[in-house]
Amino acid sequence: MIHHLKGKLVEKNPTYVVVDCNGVGYFVHISLNTFSKIKDEENISIFTHLQVKEDSHTLFGFYEKSEREIFRLLISVSGIGASTARTMLSSLDPTQIRDAIASGDVATIQSIKGIGAKTAQRVILDLKDKIVKIFGVDEVFVEQNNTIKEEALSALETLGYARKQADKVLNKLMKDKEDPTVETLIKLALKNL
């Protein structure tokens, strides 16, 4: 019903913004991802999703259309409500969620607070084909890189390094190196840990 809002930014918080559109103030729930992209400008434009329930009408806002698209896909999954989808978009950026789903990376989805193994698997099972179709993600390429990363991560965990820290280092290395081998990744990661 409400596609977007364009107006004066009255209030900005990590979880919501208030946008004044010709004298009407709209309270819009946002993710941390959107919060980080909204500049402290007087006038803003924000894409929205209106959730209508029996007892409430809730407006969710997104800085980019692609984030709104991923939000809508997430809430279409059984067991994922709007607040869980917003938490997911606050924990990971939309591209990370998109790539994790396209590559079947359960660990990344499960790393989000409140998401268990079964829910993560359901999200991937329900959305993988839709994500690949909508965003045109090359799933084979992503899968190959994720398999290499997962093997390296597993090896580093076996060596006693914390998963979160090792994952961070590996993500950085994956961006810097083209087509790395598992051995190369582990050696480089050990130098950075």
mmCIF file with all atom_site columns, N, CA, C and O in Angstrom, residues 37 69 136 138 191:
data_model
loop_
_atom_site.group_PDB
_atom_site.id
_atom_site.type_symbol
_atom_site.label_atom_id
_atom_site.label_alt_id
_atom_site.label_comp_id
_atom_site.label_asym_id
_atom_site.label_entity_id
_atom_site.label_seq_id
_atom_site.pdbx_PDB_ins_code
_atom_site.Cartn_x
_atom_site.Cartn_y
_atom_site.Cartn_z
_atom_site.occupancy
_atom_site.B_iso_or_equiv
_atom_site.pdbx_formal_charge
_atom_site.auth_seq_id
_atom_site.auth_comp_id
_atom_site.auth_asym_id
_atom_site.auth_atom_id
_atom_site.pdbx_PDB_model_num
ATOM 1  N N  . LYS A 1 37  ? 23.153 3.656   6.625   1.00 0.00 ? 37  LYS A N  1
ATOM 2  C CA . LYS A 1 37  ? 23.183 4.299   5.305   1.00 0.00 ? 37  LYS A CA 1
ATOM 3  C C  . LYS A 1 37  ? 22.441 5.632   5.251   1.00 0.00 ? 37  LYS A C  1
ATOM 4  O O  . LYS A 1 37  ? 22.667 6.430   4.355   1.00 0.00 ? 37  LYS A O  1
ATOM 5  N N  . GLU A 1 69  ? 13.389 -6.252  -0.730  1.00 0.00 ? 69  GLU A N  1
ATOM 6  C CA . GLU A 1 69  ? 13.082 -7.508  -1.422  1.00 0.00 ? 69  GLU A CA 1
ATOM 7  C C  . GLU A 1 69  ? 13.497 -8.714  -0.569  1.00 0.00 ? 69  GLU A C  1
ATOM 8  O O  . GLU A 1 69  ? 12.758 -9.680  -0.436  1.00 0.00 ? 69  GLU A O  1
ATOM 9  N N  . GLY A 1 136 ? 19.827 -13.352 -9.674  1.00 0.00 ? 136 GLY A N  1
ATOM 10 C CA . GLY A 1 136 ? 20.736 -13.883 -10.679 1.00 0.00 ? 136 GLY A CA 1
ATOM 11 C C  . GLY A 1 136 ? 22.103 -14.237 -10.118 1.00 0.00 ? 136 GLY A C  1
ATOM 12 O O  . GLY A 1 136 ? 23.120 -14.064 -10.761 1.00 0.00 ? 136 GLY A O  1
ATOM 13 N N  . ASP A 1 138 ? 25.214 -16.351 -9.147  1.00 0.00 ? 138 ASP A N  1
ATOM 14 C CA . ASP A 1 138 ? 25.862 -17.540 -9.708  1.00 0.00 ? 138 ASP A CA 1
ATOM 15 C C  . ASP A 1 138 ? 26.173 -18.490 -8.559  1.00 0.00 ? 138 ASP A C  1
ATOM 16 O O  . ASP A 1 138 ? 27.191 -18.399 -7.905  1.00 0.00 ? 138 ASP A O  1
ATOM 17 N N  . LYS A 1 191 ? 48.774 -16.446 9.797   1.00 0.00 ? 191 LYS A N  1
ATOM 18 C CA . LYS A 1 191 ? 49.625 -15.258 9.928   1.00 0.00 ? 191 LYS A CA 1
ATOM 19 C C  . LYS A 1 191 ? 48.839 -14.068 10.488  1.00 0.00 ? 191 LYS A C  1
ATOM 20 O O  . LYS A 1 191 ? 49.394 -13.198 11.137  1.00 0.00 ? 191 LYS A O  1
#
